[in-house]
Amino acid sequence: MAKNIFQITLIIFLGVLIRILITPLNQTGDIAVHQEWSRGLYQNGLVNSYFYTWPTSVPTQPPLMMLGFWLSQHIYKNQYVLSELHNQIRLPPASIIIWFDKNGEFLLLKTWAIIGDIISALIAYFVIKKITTKNKLAILGVALIMLNPVSIYESAFWGQNDIIGSAFAYLSLFLLTSTNMSFLSLPLFVIAISIKPTVVILIPIYILIFIKIFKFKLLFNQFIGLILGIFLLILTFVPFLNQSPPNINEISTIIN
């Protein structure tokens, strides 16, 4: 078991390292639009951000993904923490701080896709091991995702975030078959949709799996999951809503 964990950790570490080194190579195209959104959200706030006058492109991503862009910029703008740590404990090294200052903005924007790759690799391990009971084959599945040139290109170079939404959708399907954790399946699928709506194409597969393994306990768990999912969906929209009370003078003017 310890050997398996070491091998999986090593493969994931190598895959992440390759991605980190590649992230600065492309700063144009979609990732440049993501940069514009993340800067705008940080500077102007989340409230009514879908209705700002944006220089290039109006946001087309769902709320949860936009929150991710906001968080990326928030972390980047507070990178002084790295310098403070260096002054206290000499870590991280100055070379890393300098590199991050130059490339960290794009690294943080692409981090969401990299996290999606990691989640997908771990899901692949558990699914393959469950089906085949072969550790080596399951570990090979991890390597095929983390060291796949197409996966590396899409997440680390191009900077597309489809994989993070897909990863939560895969996790949702995986937990649907779980005896005790199936109530988390629908909330995870809602999270996936709140990141990338394209995962709705997996809904027929979700329904087919549900029908095949149907039990009344599963139905009850999905009802609980539906309530949790709706609650999570509402929460993702709250930061973007105008929560200030209406101006009484403006209302009076409109009425008159």
CSV table of C-alpha atoms in Angstrom, one decimal:
chain,number,residue,atom,x,y,z
A,1,MET,CA,0.0,0.0,0.0
A,2,ALA,CA,2.8,2.4,0.9
A,3,LYS,CA,4.5,1.6,-2.3
A,4,ASN,CA,1.4,2.4,-4.3
A,5,ILE,CA,1.0,5.7,-2.5
A,6,PHE,CA,4.6,6.6,-3.2
A,7,GLN,CA,4.3,5.7,-6.9
A,8,ILE,CA,1.0,7.7,-7.4
A,9,THR,CA,2.5,10.7,-5.5
A,10,LEU,CA,5.6,10.6,-7.6
A,11,ILE,CA,3.6,10.5,-10.9
A,12,ILE,CA,1.3,13.3,-9.8
A,13,PHE,CA,4.3,15.4,-8.6
A,14,LEU,CA,6.1,14.9,-11.9
A,15,GLY,CA,2.9,15.8,-13.9
A,16,VAL,CA,2.3,18.9,-11.8
A,17,LEU,CA,6.0,20.0,-12.1
A,18,ILE,CA,5.8,19.7,-15.9
A,19,ARG,CA,2.6,21.7,-16.0
A,20,ILE,CA,4.1,24.4,-13.7
A,21,LEU,CA,7.1,24.8,-16.0
A,22,ILE,CA,4.9,25.1,-19.1
A,23,THR,CA,2.3,27.6,-17.8
A,24,PRO,CA,4.3,30.7,-18.7
A,25,LEU,CA,4.8,29.6,-22.3
A,26,ASN,CA,1.3,30.8,-23.5
A,27,GLN,CA,-0.2,34.0,-22.3
A,28,THR,CA,-2.5,34.7,-25.2
A,29,GLY,CA,-5.9,33.5,-26.4
A,30,ASP,CA,-8.5,32.2,-23.9
A,31,ILE,CA,-6.1,32.6,-20.9
A,32,ALA,CA,-5.6,36.3,-21.7
A,33,VAL,CA,-9.4,36.7,-21.4
A,34,HIS,CA,-9.4,34.8,-18.1
A,35,GLN,CA,-6.7,37.2,-16.9
A,36,GLU,CA,-8.9,40.2,-17.9
A,37,TRP,CA,-11.8,38.7,-15.9
A,38,SER,CA,-9.7,37.9,-12.9
A,39,ARG,CA,-8.3,41.4,-12.7
A,40,GLY,CA,-11.6,43.0,-13.3
A,41,LEU,CA,-13.3,40.9,-10.5
A,42,TYR,CA,-10.5,41.7,-8.1
A,43,GLN,CA,-10.5,45.4,-8.8
A,44,ASN,CA,-14.3,46.0,-9.1
A,45,GLY,CA,-15.7,43.2,-7.0
A,46,LEU,CA,-18.1,40.4,-7.7
A,47,VAL,CA,-21.4,42.2,-7.3
A,48,ASN,CA,-23.1,42.7,-10.7
A,49,SER,CA,-19.8,41.7,-12.4
A,50,TYR,CA,-21.7,40.0,-15.3
A,51,PHE,CA,-23.1,43.4,-16.2
A,52,TYR,CA,-19.8,45.4,-16.2
A,53,THR,CA,-18.5,47.1,-19.3
A,54,TRP,CA,-15.7,44.8,-20.0
A,55,PRO,CA,-12.9,45.9,-22.4
A,56,THR,CA,-12.8,42.7,-24.4
A,57,SER,CA,-15.3,40.0,-23.5
A,58,VAL,CA,-18.3,39.8,-21.2
A,59,PRO,CA,-17.9,36.9,-18.8
A,60,THR,CA,-19.3,33.6,-20.2
A,61,GLN,CA,-18.3,31.3,-17.4
A,62,PRO,CA,-20.7,30.2,-14.6
A,63,PRO,CA,-20.4,31.8,-11.1
A,64,LEU,CA,-18.2,29.1,-9.5
A,65,MET,CA,-15.6,29.4,-12.2
A,66,MET,CA,-15.6,33.2,-12.0
A,67,LEU,CA,-15.1,32.8,-8.2
A,68,GLY,CA,-12.1,30.7,-9.1
A,69,PHE,CA,-10.6,33.5,-11.3
A,70,TRP,CA,-11.3,36.0,-8.5
A,71,LEU,CA,-9.5,33.8,-6.0
A,72,SER,CA,-6.5,33.3,-8.3
A,73,GLN,CA,-6.0,37.1,-8.6
A,74,HIS,CA,-6.6,37.6,-4.9
A,75,ILE,CA,-3.8,35.1,-4.1
A,76,TYR,CA,-1.5,36.7,-6.7
A,77,LYS,CA,-2.0,40.2,-5.3
A,78,ASN,CA,-1.1,38.9,-1.8
A,79,GLN,CA,2.1,37.3,-2.9
A,80,TYR,CA,4.0,39.4,-0.4
A,81,VAL,CA,3.3,36.6,2.1
A,82,LEU,CA,6.0,34.6,0.2
A,83,SER,CA,8.6,37.4,0.8
A,84,GLU,CA,7.6,37.5,4.5
A,85,LEU,CA,8.1,33.8,4.8
A,86,HIS,CA,11.4,34.0,3.1
A,87,ASN,CA,12.6,36.7,5.5
A,88,GLN,CA,11.5,34.6,8.5
A,89,ILE,CA,12.6,31.0,7.5
A,90,ARG,CA,14.4,31.5,4.2
A,91,LEU,CA,11.7,29.6,2.4
A,92,PRO,CA,10.7,29.7,-0.3
A,93,PRO,CA,13.9,30.5,-2.1
A,94,ALA,CA,14.3,34.0,-3.6
A,95,SER,CA,14.5,32.4,-7.1
A,96,ILE,CA,11.0,30.9,-6.7
A,97,ILE,CA,9.6,34.2,-5.4
A,98,ILE,CA,11.0,36.1,-8.4
A,99,TRP,CA,9.7,33.4,-10.8
A,100,PHE,CA,6.2,33.6,-9.2
A,101,ASP,CA,6.2,37.4,-9.4
A,102,LYS,CA,6.7,37.1,-13.1
A,103,ASN,CA,4.6,34.0,-13.9
A,104,GLY,CA,2.4,33.4,-10.9
A,105,GLU,CA,-0.7,35.2,-12.4
A,106,PHE,CA,-0.9,32.7,-15.2
A,107,LEU,CA,0.0,29.8,-13.1
A,108,LEU,CA,-2.8,30.5,-10.6
A,109,LEU,CA,-5.3,30.9,-13.5
A,110,LYS,CA,-4.3,27.5,-14.9
A,111,THR,CA,-4.1,25.9,-11.4
A,112,TRP,CA,-7.8,25.0,-11.6
A,113,ALA,CA,-7.3,22.9,-14.7
A,114,ILE,CA,-4.3,21.3,-13.1
A,115,ILE,CA,-6.4,20.4,-10.0
A,116,GLY,CA,-8.9,18.9,-12.4
A,117,ASP,CA,-6.1,16.7,-13.9
A,118,ILE,CA,-5.2,15.5,-10.4
A,119,ILE,CA,-8.8,14.7,-9.4
A,120,SER,CA,-9.3,12.8,-12.7
A,121,ALA,CA,-6.1,10.8,-12.2
A,122,LEU,CA,-7.1,9.7,-8.7
A,123,ILE,CA,-10.6,8.8,-9.9
A,124,ALA,CA,-9.1,6.8,-12.7
A,125,TYR,CA,-7.0,4.9,-10.2
A,126,PHE,CA,-9.9,3.9,-8.0
A,127,VAL,CA,-12.2,3.0,-10.9
A,128,ILE,CA,-9.6,0.9,-12.7
A,129,LYS,CA,-8.6,-0.8,-9.4
A,130,LYS,CA,-12.2,-1.5,-8.6
A,131,ILE,CA,-12.9,-3.1,-12.0
A,132,THR,CA,-9.7,-4.9,-12.6
A,133,THR,CA,-8.3,-5.3,-9.0
A,134,LYS,CA,-4.8,-4.7,-10.5
A,135,ASN,CA,-2.7,-2.0,-8.8
A,136,LYS,CA,-0.2,-1.8,-11.7
A,137,LEU,CA,-3.0,-1.2,-14.2
A,138,ALA,CA,-4.6,1.4,-12.0
A,139,ILE,CA,-1.3,3.2,-11.5
A,140,LEU,CA,-0.8,3.2,-15.3
A,141,GLY,CA,-4.2,5.0,-15.5
A,142,VAL,CA,-2.8,7.7,-13.3
A,143,ALA,CA,0.3,8.1,-15.5
A,144,LEU,CA,-1.8,8.2,-18.7
A,145,ILE,CA,-3.6,11.2,-17.4
A,146,MET,CA,-0.9,13.1,-15.5
A,147,LEU,CA,1.8,12.5,-18.2
A,148,ASN,CA,-0.5,12.7,-21.2
A,149,PRO,CA,0.7,15.4,-23.7
A,150,VAL,CA,-2.8,16.3,-24.7
A,151,SER,CA,-3.8,16.8,-21.0
A,152,ILE,CA,-0.7,18.8,-20.3
A,153,TYR,CA,-1.3,21.0,-23.4
A,154,GLU,CA,-4.9,21.7,-22.6
A,155,SER,CA,-4.5,22.5,-18.9
A,156,ALA,CA,-1.0,24.0,-18.6
A,157,PHE,CA,-0.4,25.6,-22.0
A,158,TRP,CA,-3.9,26.4,-23.4
A,159,GLY,CA,-5.4,27.0,-20.0
A,160,GLN,CA,-8.8,25.5,-20.6
A,161,ASN,CA,-10.8,24.7,-17.5
A,162,ASP,CA,-13.1,22.0,-18.9
A,163,ILE,CA,-11.3,19.3,-17.0
A,164,ILE,CA,-12.1,20.7,-13.5
A,165,GLY,CA,-15.8,20.6,-14.3
A,166,SER,CA,-15.5,17.1,-15.8
A,167,ALA,CA,-13.5,15.9,-12.8
A,168,PHE,CA,-16.4,16.8,-10.4
A,169,ALA,CA,-18.8,15.2,-12.8
A,170,TYR,CA,-16.7,12.0,-12.9
A,171,LEU,CA,-16.6,12.1,-9.1
A,172,SER,CA,-20.3,12.5,-9.0
A,173,LEU,CA,-20.9,9.4,-11.1
A,174,PHE,CA,-18.4,7.4,-9.1
A,175,LEU,CA,-20.1,8.3,-5.8
A,176,LEU,CA,-23.5,7.5,-7.2
A,177,THR,CA,-22.6,3.8,-6.9
A,178,SER,CA,-21.4,4.2,-3.3
A,179,THR,CA,-23.4,2.7,-0.5
A,180,ASN,CA,-22.9,5.5,2.1
A,181,MET,CA,-21.8,8.5,0.0
A,182,SER,CA,-24.3,8.6,-2.8
A,183,PHE,CA,-26.1,11.6,-1.3
A,184,LEU,CA,-23.0,13.7,-2.3
A,185,SER,CA,-23.4,12.7,-6.0
A,186,LEU,CA,-26.0,15.3,-7.0
A,187,PRO,CA,-24.2,18.2,-5.1
A,188,LEU,CA,-21.0,17.3,-6.9
A,189,PHE,CA,-22.8,17.3,-10.2
A,190,VAL,CA,-24.2,20.7,-9.5
A,191,ILE,CA,-20.7,21.9,-8.7
A,192,ALA,CA,-19.6,20.5,-12.0
A,193,ILE,CA,-22.3,22.4,-13.9
A,194,SER,CA,-21.5,25.6,-11.9
A,195,ILE,CA,-17.9,25.3,-13.3
A,196,LYS,CA,-18.6,24.1,-16.8
A,197,PRO,CA,-22.2,23.6,-18.1
A,198,THR,CA,-20.9,21.3,-20.9
A,199,VAL,CA,-21.0,18.4,-18.4
A,200,VAL,CA,-24.8,18.3,-18.9
A,201,ILE,CA,-24.1,15.8,-21.7
A,202,LEU,CA,-23.4,13.3,-18.9
A,203,ILE,CA,-26.9,13.5,-17.5
A,204,PRO,CA,-28.2,10.6,-19.6
A,205,ILE,CA,-25.3,8.4,-18.3
A,206,TYR,CA,-26.2,9.6,-14.8
A,207,ILE,CA,-29.8,8.6,-15.3
A,208,LEU,CA,-28.9,5.2,-16.8
A,209,ILE,CA,-26.6,4.4,-13.8
A,210,PHE,CA,-29.3,5.5,-11.4
A,211,ILE,CA,-31.9,3.2,-13.1
A,212,LYS,CA,-29.5,0.2,-13.2
A,213,ILE,CA,-28.6,0.4,-9.5
A,214,PHE,CA,-32.0,1.7,-8.3
A,215,LYS,CA,-32.9,1.2,-4.6
A,216,PHE,CA,-35.3,3.1,-2.4
A,217,LYS,CA,-32.4,4.1,-0.2
A,218,LEU,CA,-30.6,5.5,-3.3
A,219,LEU,CA,-33.7,7.4,-4.2
A,220,PHE,CA,-33.9,8.9,-0.6
A,221,ASN,CA,-30.1,9.8,-0.8
A,222,GLN,CA,-30.7,11.5,-4.1
A,223,PHE,CA,-33.5,13.5,-2.7
A,224,ILE,CA,-31.2,14.7,0.1
A,225,GLY,CA,-28.5,15.4,-2.5
A,226,LEU,CA,-31.0,17.4,-4.6
A,227,ILE,CA,-31.7,19.7,-1.7
A,228,LEU,CA,-28.0,20.2,-1.0
A,229,GLY,CA,-27.4,20.7,-4.7
A,230,ILE,CA,-30.0,23.5,-5.0
A,231,PHE,CA,-28.6,25.1,-1.8
A,232,LEU,CA,-25.1,25.1,-3.3
A,233,LEU,CA,-26.3,26.5,-6.6
A,234,ILE,CA,-28.0,29.4,-4.8
A,235,LEU,CA,-24.8,30.0,-2.8
A,236,THR,CA,-22.7,30.3,-6.0
A,237,PHE,CA,-24.9,33.1,-7.3
A,238,VAL,CA,-25.1,35.1,-4.0
A,239,PRO,CA,-21.7,36.9,-4.3
A,240,PHE,CA,-22.7,38.2,-7.7
A,241,LEU,CA,-26.1,39.7,-6.7
A,242,ASN,CA,-26.7,43.3,-5.8
A,243,GLN,CA,-27.5,42.9,-2.2
A,244,SER,CA,-27.8,46.6,-1.3
A,245,PRO,CA,-31.2,48.0,-0.3
A,246,PRO,CA,-33.1,50.0,-3.0
A,247,ASN,CA,-32.6,53.8,-2.9
A,248,ILE,CA,-35.9,55.3,-1.7
A,249,ASN,CA,-35.4,58.5,-3.6
A,250,GLU,CA,-34.8,56.6,-6.9
A,251,ILE,CA,-38.0,54.6,-6.3
A,252,SER,CA,-40.0,57.8,-5.6
A,253,THR,CA,-38.7,59.3,-8.8
A,254,ILE,CA,-39.7,56.3,-10.8
A,255,ILE,CA,-43.2,56.2,-9.3
A,256,ASN,CA,-43.7,60.0,-9.9
